[in-house]
mmCIF file of C-alpha atoms in Angstrom:
data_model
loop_
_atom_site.group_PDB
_atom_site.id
_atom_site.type_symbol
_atom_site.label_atom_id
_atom_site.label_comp_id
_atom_site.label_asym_id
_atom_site.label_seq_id
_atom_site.Cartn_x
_atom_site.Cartn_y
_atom_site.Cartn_z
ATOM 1 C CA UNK A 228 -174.525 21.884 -59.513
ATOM 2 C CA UNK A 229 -170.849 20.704 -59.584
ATOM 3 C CA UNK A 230 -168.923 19.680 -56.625
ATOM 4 C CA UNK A 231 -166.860 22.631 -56.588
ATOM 5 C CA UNK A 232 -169.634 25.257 -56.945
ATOM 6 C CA UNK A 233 -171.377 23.148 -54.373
ATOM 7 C CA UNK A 234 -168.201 23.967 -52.137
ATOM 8 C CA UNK A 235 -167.636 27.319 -53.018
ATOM 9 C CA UNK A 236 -171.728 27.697 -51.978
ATOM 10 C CA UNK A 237 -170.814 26.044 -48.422
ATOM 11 C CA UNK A 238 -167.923 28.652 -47.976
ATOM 12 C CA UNK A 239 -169.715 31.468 -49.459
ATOM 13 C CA UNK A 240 -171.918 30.729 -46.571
ATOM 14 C CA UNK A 241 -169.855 29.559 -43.873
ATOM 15 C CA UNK A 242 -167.956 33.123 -44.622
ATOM 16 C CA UNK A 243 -170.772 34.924 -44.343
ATOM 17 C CA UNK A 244 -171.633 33.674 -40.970
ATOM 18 C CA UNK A 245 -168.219 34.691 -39.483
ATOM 19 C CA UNK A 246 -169.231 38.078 -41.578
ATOM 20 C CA UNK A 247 -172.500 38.599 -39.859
ATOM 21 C CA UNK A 248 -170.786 38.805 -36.395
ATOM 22 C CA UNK A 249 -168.828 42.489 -37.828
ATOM 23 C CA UNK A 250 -165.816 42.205 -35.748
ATOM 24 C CA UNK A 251 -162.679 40.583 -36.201
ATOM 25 C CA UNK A 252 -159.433 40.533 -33.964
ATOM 26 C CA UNK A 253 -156.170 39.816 -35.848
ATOM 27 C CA UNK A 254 -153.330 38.472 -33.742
ATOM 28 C CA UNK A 255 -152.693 35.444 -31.102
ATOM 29 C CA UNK A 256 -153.962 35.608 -27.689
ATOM 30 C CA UNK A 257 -151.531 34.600 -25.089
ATOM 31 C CA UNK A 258 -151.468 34.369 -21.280
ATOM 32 C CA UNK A 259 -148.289 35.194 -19.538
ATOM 33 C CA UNK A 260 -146.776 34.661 -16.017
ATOM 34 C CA UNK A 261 -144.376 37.422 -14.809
ATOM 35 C CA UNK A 262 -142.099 38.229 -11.642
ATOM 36 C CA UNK A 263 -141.588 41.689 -9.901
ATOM 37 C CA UNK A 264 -138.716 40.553 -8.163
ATOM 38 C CA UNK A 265 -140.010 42.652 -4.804
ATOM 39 C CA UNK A 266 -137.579 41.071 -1.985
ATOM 40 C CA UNK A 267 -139.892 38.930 0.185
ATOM 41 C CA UNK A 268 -142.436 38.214 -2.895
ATOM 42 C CA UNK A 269 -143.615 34.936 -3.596
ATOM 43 C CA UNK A 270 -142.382 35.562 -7.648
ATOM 44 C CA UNK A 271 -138.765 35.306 -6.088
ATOM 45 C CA UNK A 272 -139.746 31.702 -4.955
ATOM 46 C CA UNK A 273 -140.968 30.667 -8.769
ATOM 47 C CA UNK A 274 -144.825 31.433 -7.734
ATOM 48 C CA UNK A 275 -145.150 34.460 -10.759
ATOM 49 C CA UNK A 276 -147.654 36.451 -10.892
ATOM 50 C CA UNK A 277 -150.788 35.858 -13.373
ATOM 51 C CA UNK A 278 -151.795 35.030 -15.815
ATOM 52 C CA UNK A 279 -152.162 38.163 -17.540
ATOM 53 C CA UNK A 280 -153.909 37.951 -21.070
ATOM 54 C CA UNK A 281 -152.106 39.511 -24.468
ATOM 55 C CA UNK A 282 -152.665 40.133 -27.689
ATOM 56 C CA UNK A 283 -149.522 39.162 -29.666
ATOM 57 C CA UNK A 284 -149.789 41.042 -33.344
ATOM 58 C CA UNK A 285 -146.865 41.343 -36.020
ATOM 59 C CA UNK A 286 -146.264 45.256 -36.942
ATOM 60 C CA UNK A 287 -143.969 46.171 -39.506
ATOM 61 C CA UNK A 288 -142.274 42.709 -38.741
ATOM 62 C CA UNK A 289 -141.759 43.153 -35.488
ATOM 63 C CA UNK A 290 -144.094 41.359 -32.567
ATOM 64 C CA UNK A 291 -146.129 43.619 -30.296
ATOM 65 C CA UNK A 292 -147.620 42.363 -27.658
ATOM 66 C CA UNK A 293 -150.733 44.029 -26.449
ATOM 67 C CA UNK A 294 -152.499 44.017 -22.772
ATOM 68 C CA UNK A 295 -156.070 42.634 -22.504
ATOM 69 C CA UNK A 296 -157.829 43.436 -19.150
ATOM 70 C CA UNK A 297 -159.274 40.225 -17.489
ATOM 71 C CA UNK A 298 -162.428 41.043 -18.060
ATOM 72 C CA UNK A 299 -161.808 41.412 -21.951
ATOM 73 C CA UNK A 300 -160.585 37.901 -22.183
ATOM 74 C CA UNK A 301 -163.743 36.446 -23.671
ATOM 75 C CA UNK A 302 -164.247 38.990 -26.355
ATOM 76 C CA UNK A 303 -161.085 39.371 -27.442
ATOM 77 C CA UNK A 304 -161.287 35.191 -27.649
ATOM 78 C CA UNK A 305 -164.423 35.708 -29.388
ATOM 79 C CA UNK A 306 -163.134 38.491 -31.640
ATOM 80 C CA UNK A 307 -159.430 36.336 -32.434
ATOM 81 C CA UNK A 308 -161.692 33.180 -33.203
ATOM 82 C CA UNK A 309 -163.810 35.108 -35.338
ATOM 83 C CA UNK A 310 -160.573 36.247 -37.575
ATOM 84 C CA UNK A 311 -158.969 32.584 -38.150
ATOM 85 C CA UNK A 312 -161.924 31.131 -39.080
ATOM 86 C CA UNK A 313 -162.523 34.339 -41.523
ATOM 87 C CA UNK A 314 -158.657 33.378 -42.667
ATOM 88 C CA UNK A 315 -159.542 29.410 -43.092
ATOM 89 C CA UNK A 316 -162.737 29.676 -45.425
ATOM 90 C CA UNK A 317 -161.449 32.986 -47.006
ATOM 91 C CA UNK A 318 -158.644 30.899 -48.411
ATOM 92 C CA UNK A 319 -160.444 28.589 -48.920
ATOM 93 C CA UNK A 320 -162.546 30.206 -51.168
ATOM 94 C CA UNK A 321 -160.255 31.447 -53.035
ATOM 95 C CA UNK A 322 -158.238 28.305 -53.822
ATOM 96 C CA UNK A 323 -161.939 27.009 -55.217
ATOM 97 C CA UNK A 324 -162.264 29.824 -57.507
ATOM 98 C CA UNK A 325 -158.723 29.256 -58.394
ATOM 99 C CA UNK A 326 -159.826 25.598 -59.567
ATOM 100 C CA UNK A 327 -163.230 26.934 -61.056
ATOM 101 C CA UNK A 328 -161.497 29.052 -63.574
ATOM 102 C CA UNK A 329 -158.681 26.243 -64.689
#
């Protein structure tokens, strides 16, 4: 076996693994502070509020930032880690079939 079939076997694999957890989540997760501006509340003194958890996505060229409840955090980690390393190998991949066939 080659060295590139040997890598394209590895990624096949490593691909497959992301795969065989069924759920990706495209976009950037982000945390973000924010102020009310309530007279009297500590946000007016610099202390903001948060950190409340987002999922930043590009739409139509445009970014849209999405609300994740706390207690979502992990998944939606999870989910978002899942989907860049499906990104990584699937190129990857493809740039070693791209060689294969040249």
């Amino acid at each position: 076996m080659g060295r590139l079939s040997r890598e394209r076997w590895g990624l096949e694999k490593k691909l497959a693994g992301v795969l065989s957890r069924k759920f990706l989540l495209k976009g950037s997760l982000v945390q973000k502070y924010k102020a009310c501006n309530k007279p009297g509340c500590r946000c007016t003194r610099g202390e903001l509020h948060g950190p409340f958890c987002y999922l930043s996505v590009s739409q139509g060229g445009k970014t849209r930032m999405i609300f994740i409840k706390k207690q979502h955090w992990p998944r939606a980690k999870e989910l978002s880690t899942n989907y860049r390393q499906w990104c990584v190998f699937w190129s990857k991949l493809t740039t070693n079939s791209a060689q294969t066939y040249h």
